[in-house]
Short mmCIF file of C-alpha atoms in Angstrom, two decimals:
data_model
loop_
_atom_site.label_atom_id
_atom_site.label_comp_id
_atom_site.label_asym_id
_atom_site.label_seq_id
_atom_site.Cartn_x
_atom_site.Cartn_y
_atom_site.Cartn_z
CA UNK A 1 21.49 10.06 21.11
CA UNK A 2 20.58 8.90 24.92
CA UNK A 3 20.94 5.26 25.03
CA UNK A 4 17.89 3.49 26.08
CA UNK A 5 17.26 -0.10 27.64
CA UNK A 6 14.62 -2.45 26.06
CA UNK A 7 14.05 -5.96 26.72
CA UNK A 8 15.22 -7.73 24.25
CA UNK A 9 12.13 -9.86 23.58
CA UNK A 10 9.75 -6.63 24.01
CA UNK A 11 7.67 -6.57 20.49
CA UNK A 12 8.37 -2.67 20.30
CA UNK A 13 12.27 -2.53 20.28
CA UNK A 14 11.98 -6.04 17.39
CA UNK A 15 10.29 -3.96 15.37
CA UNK A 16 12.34 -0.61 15.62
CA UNK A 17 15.37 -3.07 14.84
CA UNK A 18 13.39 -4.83 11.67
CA UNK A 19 12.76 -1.52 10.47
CA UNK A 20 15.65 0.12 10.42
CA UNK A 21 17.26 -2.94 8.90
CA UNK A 22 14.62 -3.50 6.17
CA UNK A 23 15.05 0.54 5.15
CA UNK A 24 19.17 -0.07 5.42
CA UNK A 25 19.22 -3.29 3.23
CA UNK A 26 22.76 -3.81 5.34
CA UNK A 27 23.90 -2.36 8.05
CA UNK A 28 25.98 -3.18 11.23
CA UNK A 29 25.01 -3.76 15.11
CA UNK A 30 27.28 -0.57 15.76
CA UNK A 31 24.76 1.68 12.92
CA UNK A 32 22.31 -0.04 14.37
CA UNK A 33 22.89 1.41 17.72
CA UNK A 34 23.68 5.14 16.21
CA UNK A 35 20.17 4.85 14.35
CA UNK A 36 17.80 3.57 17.48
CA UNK A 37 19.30 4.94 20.44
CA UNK A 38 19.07 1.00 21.80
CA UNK A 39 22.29 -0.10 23.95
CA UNK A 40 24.63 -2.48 22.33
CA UNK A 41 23.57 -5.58 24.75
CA UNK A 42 20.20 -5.15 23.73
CA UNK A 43 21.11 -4.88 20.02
CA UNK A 44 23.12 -8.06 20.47
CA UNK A 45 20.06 -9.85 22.09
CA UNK A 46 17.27 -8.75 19.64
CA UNK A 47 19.86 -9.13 16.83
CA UNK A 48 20.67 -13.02 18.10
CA UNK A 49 16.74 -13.77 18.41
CA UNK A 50 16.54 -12.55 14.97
CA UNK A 51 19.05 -14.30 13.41
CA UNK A 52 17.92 -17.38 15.59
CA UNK A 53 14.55 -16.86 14.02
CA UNK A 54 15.72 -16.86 10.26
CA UNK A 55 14.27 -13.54 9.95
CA UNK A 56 17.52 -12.14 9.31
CA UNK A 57 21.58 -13.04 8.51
CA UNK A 58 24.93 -12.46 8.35
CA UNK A 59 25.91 -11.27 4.60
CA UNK A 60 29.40 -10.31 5.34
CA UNK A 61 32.09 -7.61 6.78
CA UNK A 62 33.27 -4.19 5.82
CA UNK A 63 36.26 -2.20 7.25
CA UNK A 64 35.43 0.34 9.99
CA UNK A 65 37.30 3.14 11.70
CA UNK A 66 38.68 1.32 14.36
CA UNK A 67 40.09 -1.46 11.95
CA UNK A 68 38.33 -3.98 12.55
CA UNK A 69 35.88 -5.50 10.25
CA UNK A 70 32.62 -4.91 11.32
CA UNK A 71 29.84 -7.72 10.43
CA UNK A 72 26.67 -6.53 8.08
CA UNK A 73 23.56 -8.17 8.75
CA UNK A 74 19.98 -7.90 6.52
CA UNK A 75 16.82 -9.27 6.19
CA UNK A 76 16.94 -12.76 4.89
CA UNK A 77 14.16 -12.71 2.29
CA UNK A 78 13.49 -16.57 1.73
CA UNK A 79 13.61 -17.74 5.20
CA UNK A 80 9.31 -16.36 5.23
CA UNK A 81 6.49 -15.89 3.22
CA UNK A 82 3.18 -13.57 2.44
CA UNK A 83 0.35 -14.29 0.43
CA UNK A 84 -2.28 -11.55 -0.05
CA UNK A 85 -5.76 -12.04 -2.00
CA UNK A 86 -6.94 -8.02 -3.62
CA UNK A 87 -10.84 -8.28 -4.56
CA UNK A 88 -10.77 -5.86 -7.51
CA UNK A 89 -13.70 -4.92 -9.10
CA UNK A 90 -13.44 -7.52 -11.70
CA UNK A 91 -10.26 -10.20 -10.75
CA UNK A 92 -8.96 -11.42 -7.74
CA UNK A 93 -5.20 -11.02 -7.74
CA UNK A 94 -2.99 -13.65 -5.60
CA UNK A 95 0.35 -12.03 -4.58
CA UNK A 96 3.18 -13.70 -2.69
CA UNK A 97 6.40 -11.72 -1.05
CA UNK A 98 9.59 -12.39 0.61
CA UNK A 99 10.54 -10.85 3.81
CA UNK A 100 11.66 -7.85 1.81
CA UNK A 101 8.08 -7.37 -0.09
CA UNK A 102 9.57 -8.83 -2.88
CA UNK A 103 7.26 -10.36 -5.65
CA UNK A 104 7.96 -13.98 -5.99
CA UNK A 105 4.19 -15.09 -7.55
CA UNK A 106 1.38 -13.64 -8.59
CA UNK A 107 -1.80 -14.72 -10.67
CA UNK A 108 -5.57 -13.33 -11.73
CA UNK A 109 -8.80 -14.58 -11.51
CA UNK A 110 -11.70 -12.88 -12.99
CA UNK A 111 -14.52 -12.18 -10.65
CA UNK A 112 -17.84 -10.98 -10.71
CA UNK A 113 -18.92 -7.19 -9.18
CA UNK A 114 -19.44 -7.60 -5.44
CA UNK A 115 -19.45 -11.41 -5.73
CA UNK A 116 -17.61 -12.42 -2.30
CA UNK A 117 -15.88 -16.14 -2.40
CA UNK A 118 -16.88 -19.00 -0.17
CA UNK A 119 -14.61 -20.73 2.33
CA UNK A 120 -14.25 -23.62 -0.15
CA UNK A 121 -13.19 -21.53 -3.01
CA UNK A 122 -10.85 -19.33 -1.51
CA UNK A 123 -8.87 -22.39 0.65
CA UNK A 124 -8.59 -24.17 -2.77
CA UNK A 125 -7.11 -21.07 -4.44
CA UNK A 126 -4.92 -20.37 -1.65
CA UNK A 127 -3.50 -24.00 -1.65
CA UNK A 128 -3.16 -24.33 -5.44
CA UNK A 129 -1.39 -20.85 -5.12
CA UNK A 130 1.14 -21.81 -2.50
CA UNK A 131 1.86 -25.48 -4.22
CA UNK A 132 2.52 -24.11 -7.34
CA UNK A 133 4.94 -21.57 -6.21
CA UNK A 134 6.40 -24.43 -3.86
CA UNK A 135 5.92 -22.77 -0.86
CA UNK A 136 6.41 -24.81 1.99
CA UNK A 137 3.69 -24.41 4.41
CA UNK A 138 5.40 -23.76 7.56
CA UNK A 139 7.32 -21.17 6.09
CA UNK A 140 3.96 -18.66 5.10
CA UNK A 141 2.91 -16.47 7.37
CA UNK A 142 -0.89 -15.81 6.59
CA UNK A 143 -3.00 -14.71 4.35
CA UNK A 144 -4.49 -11.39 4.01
CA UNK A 145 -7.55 -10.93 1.86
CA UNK A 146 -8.23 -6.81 0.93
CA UNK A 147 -11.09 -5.43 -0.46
CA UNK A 148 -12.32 -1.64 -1.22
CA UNK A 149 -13.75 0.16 1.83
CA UNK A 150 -17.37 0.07 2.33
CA UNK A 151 -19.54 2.40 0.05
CA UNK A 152 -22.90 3.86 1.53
CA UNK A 153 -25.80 1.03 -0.39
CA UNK A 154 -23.64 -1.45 -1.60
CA UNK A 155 -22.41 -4.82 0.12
CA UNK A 156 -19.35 -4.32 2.38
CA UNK A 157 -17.26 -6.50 0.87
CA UNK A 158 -14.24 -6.51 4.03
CA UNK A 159 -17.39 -7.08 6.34
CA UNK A 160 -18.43 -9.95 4.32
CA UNK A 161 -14.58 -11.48 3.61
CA UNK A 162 -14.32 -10.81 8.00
CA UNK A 163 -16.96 -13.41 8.81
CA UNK A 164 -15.19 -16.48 6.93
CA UNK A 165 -11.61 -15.06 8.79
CA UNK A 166 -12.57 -17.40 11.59
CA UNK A 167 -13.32 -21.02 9.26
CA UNK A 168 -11.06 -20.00 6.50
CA UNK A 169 -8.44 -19.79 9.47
CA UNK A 170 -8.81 -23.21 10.77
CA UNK A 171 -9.19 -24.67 7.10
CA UNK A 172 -6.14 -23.45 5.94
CA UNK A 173 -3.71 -23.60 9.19
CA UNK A 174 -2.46 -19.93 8.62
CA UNK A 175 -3.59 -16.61 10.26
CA UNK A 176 -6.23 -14.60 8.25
CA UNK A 177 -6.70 -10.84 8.51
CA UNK A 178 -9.09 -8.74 6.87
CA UNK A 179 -8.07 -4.90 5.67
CA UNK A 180 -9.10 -2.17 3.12
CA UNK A 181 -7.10 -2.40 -0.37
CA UNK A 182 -5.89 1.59 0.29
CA UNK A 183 -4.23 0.76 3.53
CA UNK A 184 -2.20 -2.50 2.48
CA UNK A 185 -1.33 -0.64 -0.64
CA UNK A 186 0.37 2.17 1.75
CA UNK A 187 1.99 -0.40 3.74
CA UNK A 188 3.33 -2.60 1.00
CA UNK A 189 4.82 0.62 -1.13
CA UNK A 190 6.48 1.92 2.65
CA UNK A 191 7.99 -1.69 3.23
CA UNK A 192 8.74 -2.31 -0.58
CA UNK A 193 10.01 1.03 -0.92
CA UNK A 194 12.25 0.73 2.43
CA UNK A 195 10.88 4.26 3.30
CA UNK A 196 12.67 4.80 6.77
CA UNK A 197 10.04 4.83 9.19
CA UNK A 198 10.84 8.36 10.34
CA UNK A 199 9.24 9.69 6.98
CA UNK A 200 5.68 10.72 7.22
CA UNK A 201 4.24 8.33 4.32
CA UNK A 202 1.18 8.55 2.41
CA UNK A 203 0.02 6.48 -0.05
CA UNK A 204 -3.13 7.40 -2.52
CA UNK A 205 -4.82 4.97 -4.34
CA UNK A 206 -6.92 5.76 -7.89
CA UNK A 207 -9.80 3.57 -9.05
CA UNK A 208 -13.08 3.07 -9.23
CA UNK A 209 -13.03 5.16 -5.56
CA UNK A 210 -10.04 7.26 -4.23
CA UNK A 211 -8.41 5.93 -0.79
CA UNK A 212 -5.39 6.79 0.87
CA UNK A 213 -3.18 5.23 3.58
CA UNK A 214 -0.36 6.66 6.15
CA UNK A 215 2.15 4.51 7.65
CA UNK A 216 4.03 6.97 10.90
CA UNK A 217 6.89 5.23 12.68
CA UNK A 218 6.32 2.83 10.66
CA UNK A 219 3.04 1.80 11.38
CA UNK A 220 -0.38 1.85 9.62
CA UNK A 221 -2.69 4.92 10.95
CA UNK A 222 -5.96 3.31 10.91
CA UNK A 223 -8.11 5.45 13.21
CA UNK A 224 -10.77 5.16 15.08
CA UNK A 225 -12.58 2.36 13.67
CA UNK A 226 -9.81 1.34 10.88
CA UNK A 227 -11.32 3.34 8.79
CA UNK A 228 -8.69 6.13 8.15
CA UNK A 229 -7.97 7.42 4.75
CA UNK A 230 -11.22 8.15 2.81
CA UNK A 231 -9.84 10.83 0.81
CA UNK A 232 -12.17 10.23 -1.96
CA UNK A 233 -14.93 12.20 0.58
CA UNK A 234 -12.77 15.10 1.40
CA UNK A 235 -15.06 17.91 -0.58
CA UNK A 236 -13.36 20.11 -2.63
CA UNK A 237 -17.16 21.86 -3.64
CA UNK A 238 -19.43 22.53 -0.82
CA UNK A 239 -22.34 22.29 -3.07
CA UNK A 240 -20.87 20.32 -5.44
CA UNK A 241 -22.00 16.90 -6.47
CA UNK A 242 -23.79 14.55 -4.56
CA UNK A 243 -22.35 11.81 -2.90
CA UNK A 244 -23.83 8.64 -1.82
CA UNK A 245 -21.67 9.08 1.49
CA UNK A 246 -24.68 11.79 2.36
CA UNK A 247 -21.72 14.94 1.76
CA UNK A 248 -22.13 17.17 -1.22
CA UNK A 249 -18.71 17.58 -3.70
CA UNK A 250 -16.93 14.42 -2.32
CA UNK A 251 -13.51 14.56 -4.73
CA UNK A 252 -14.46 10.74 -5.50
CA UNK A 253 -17.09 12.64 -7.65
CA UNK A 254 -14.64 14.53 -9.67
CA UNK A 255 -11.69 11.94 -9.98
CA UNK A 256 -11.98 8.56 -9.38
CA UNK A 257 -11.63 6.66 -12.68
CA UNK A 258 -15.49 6.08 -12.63
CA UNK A 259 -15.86 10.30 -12.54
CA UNK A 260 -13.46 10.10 -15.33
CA UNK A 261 -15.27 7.68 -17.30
CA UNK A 262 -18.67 9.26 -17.09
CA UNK A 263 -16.96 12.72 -18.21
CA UNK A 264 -15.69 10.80 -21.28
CA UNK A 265 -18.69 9.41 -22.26
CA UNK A 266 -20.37 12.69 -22.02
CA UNK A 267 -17.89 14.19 -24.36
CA UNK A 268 -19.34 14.03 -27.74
CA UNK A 269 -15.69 13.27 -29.72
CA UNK A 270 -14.41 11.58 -26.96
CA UNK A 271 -17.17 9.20 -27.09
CA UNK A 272 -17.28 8.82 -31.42
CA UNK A 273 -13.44 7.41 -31.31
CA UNK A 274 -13.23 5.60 -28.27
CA UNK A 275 -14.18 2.48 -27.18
CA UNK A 276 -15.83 3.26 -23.61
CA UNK A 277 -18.89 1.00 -24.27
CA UNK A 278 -17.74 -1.89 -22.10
CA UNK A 279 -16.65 -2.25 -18.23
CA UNK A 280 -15.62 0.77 -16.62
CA UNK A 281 -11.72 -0.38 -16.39
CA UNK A 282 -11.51 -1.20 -20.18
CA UNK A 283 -12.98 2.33 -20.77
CA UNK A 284 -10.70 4.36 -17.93
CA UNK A 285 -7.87 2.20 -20.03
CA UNK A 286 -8.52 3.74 -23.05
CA UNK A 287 -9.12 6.95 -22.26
CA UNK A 288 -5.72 6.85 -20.17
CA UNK A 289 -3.82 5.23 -23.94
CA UNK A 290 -5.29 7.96 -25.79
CA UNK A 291 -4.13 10.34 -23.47
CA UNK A 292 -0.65 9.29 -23.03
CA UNK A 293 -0.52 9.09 -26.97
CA UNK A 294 -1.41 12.86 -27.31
CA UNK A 295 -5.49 12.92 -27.93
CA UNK A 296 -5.93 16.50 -26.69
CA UNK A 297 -9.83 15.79 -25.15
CA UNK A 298 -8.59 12.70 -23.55
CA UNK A 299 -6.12 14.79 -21.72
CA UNK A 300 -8.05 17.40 -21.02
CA UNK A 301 -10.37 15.02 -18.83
CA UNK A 302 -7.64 13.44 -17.32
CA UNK A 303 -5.76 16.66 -16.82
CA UNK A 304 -8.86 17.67 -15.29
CA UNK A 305 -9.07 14.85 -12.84
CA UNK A 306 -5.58 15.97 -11.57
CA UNK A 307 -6.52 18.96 -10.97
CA UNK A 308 -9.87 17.77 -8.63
CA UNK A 309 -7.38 14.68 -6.88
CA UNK A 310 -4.53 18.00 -6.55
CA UNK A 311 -6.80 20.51 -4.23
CA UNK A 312 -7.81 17.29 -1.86
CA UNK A 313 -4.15 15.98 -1.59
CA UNK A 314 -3.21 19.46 -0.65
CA UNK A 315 -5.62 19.65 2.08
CA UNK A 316 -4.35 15.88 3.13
CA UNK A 317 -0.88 16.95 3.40
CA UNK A 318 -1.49 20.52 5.08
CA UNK A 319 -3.45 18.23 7.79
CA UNK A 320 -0.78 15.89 8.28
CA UNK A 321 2.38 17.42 7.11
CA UNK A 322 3.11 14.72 4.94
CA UNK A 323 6.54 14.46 3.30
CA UNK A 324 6.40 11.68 1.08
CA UNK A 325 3.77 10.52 -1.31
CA UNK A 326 2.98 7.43 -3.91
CA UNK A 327 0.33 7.32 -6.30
CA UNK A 328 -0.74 4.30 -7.33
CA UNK A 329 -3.90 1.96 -7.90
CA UNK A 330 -5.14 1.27 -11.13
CA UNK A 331 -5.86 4.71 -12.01
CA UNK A 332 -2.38 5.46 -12.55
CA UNK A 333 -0.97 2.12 -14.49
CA UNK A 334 -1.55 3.89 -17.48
CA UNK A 335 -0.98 7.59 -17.24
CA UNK A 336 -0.10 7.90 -14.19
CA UNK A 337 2.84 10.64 -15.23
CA UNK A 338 -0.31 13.11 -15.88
CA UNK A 339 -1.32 13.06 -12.18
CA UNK A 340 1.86 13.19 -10.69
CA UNK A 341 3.03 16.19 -12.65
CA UNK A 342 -0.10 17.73 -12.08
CA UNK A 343 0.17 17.37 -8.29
CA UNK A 344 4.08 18.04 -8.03
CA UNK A 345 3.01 21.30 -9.45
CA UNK A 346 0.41 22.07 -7.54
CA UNK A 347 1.84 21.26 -4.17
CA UNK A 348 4.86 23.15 -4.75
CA UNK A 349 2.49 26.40 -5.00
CA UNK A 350 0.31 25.23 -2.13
CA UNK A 351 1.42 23.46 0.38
CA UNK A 352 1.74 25.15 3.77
CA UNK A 353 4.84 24.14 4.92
CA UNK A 354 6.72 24.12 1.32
CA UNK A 355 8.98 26.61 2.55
CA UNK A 356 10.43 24.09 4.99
CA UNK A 357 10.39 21.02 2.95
CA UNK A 358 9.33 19.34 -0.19
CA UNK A 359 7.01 17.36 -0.56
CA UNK A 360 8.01 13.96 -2.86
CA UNK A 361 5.82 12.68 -5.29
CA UNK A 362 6.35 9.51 -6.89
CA UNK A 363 4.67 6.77 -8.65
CA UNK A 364 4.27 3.02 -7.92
CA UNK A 365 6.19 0.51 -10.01
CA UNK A 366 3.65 -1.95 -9.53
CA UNK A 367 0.02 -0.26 -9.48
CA UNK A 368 -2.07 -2.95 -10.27
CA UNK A 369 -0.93 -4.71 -8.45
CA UNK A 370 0.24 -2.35 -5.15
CA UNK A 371 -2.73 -3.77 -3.02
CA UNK A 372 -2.39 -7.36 -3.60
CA UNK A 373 1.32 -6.98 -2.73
CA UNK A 374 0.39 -4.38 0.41
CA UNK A 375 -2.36 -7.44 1.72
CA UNK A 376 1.10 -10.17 2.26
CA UNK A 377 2.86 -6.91 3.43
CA UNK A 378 0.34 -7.40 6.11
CA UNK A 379 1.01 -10.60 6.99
CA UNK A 380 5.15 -10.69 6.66
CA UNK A 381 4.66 -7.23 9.00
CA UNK A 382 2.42 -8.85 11.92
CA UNK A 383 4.73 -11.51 12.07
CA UNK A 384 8.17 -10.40 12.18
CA UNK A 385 7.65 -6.63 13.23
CA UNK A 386 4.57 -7.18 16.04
CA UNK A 387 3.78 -4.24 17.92
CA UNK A 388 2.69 -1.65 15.48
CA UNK A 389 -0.61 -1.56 15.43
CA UNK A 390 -3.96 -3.77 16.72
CA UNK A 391 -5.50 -5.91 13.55
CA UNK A 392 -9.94 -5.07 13.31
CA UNK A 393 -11.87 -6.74 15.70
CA UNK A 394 -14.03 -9.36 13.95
#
């Protein structure tokens, strides 16, 4: 690889180096040279700043070719700190990371449907979060707050958490950003993961609506308006169902967990031994336990779900030649092993370049939670990797 020069305090080349040692877990200067095509003075720089900057350390020496023992460096995951707020339909959920997205807290609050938190409530959580994980102050790097993308005549619940950014900033003394829970998901699986940021990542999150999120080179693709990754209105019927997004046989229709629920309850069996009376969630729940614990109807809905959330992921990946998936989101905490075998099939038969790759499909180890963890992703990210990508106006 042609070396290349990059200043050493240029936010592009930090990043390339963060990334390559976040996906590495160790690795030396010399490997770090081979993998970025840097030169080794600007290695040593960036790699000094870093180390200067706690944001990464020494761990050690191995033997190399030459015989002498070559230093390993990582990411030192205590030295900073994420929190990230998810407004789920019914809880908020408080999630702090270490520099190597990394769980080190997390806690649930129930919340009303569409109810948006006031400056004054969400500073006090946010400081009785951080004090009782003993988090010192200067050591967090923000707060992100994520929230469903807007949905055609309902409050826009990101647009509403976006206008308190500003006073929640200066009452808390952190930065505050603002994203959609199906983008931090992708970005907190890619960084938890360590997915190299030469894989073309895609992340697809099941609930209540469908979302997805891509992170190329490392980066969140966010579009035009941030606003990339509405899978759940990629039709799969062009005069299917309607949608409230104005399109006809939206796949949000057909397999979000709310599709799923309403199929249930219009099963007449289904509907005699379940209990699907209550809140969507505790209903998707049970028709997910039932399933996993061989009811035959309860898998046939789910089943069909996979199928419906299968035919738009194919068209996703033929568009973007994705290599790499995660499923995750609530819809999958419970069975998600249905929809991943289902689309593992079905990929395999359809997608357009599966004659010169495979595509991987795996599932989150954390799906509840995945957005919650993806919102500090945010914040570790902006800080100690700048350069990837603009933040919303607003």
């Amino acid at each position: 690889m042609a070396r290349r020069e990059s200043p050493a305090a240029g936010p592009g080349s930090r990043a390339l180096i963060v990334d390559v040692i976040r996906s590495a877990a160790t690795i030396s200067r010399g490997e770090l040279a081979d993998l970025t095509g840097l030169t080794q003075p600007s290695i040593s720089n960036i790699v000094r700043d870093l180390i200067a900057d706690g944001i990464i350390h020494e761990i050690g020496s191995t033997d190399s070719a030459q015989g002498r023992p070559r230093k390993l460096i990582a990411i030192n995951p205590a030295n900073r700190f994420g929190i990230g707020f998810h407004f789920g339909p019914e809880t908020v959920t408080c999630v702090a990371i270490d520099l190597t997205g990394g769980v080190i807290g997390r806690e649930a609050l129930p919340r009303l449907p569409d109810e948006i938190w006031p400056v004054d409530r969400l500073a006090e959580r946010f400081d009785d979060f951080t004090a009782g994980l003993d988090l010192p102050r200067d050591r967090i790097e923000g707060l992100a707050i994520v929230a469903p993308a807007a949905v055609p005549g309902r409050p826009d619940a990101t647009a509403g958490l976006t206008g308190l950014r500003a006073e929640l900033t200066a009452r808390i003394g952190v930065p505050v950003l603002v994203e959609n829970d199906s983008a931090a998901a992708a970005l907190g699986e890619f960084w938890s993961r360590r997915v190299a940021r030469e894989q073309a990542f895609g992340c697809i999150y099941l609930a209540d609506g469908i979302g997805a999120g891509f992170v190329f080179g490392g980066a969140l693709f966010r579009g035009a308006s941030f606003g990339a990754g509405e899978l759940g209105h990629v039709s799969i019927h062009h005069d299917g169902r309607p949608c409230p997004c104005g399109n006809r046989g939206c796949v949000q229709q057909y397999a979000s967990t709310q599709a799923t629920v309403i199929a249930a309850r219009e099963h007449p069996g289904l509907r005699a031994r379940l209990a699907l009376q209550g809140s969507d969630s505790g209903a998707y729940d049970a028709i997910a336990r039932a399933a996993v614990n061989g009811d035959p109807d309860a898998y046939e809905v789910l089943d069909q779900a996979a199928e419906f959330l299968s035919v738009a992921v194919t068209s996703m990946v033929n568009l973007l030649d994705l290599g790499r998936l995660v499923l995750t989101g609530p819809g999958v905490a419970v069975a998600g092993s249905i929809y991943a075998r289902h689309m593992r099939t079905h990929l395999a038969r359809t997608a357009h370049n599966r004659e010169r790759h495979r595509v991987s499909v795996e599932l989150s180890a954390q799906p509840r939670d995945a957005a919650g963890i993806g919102a500090a992703v945010l914040m570790v990210q902006a800080s100690i990797a700048p350069g990837h990508t603009p933040e919303p106006a607003g």
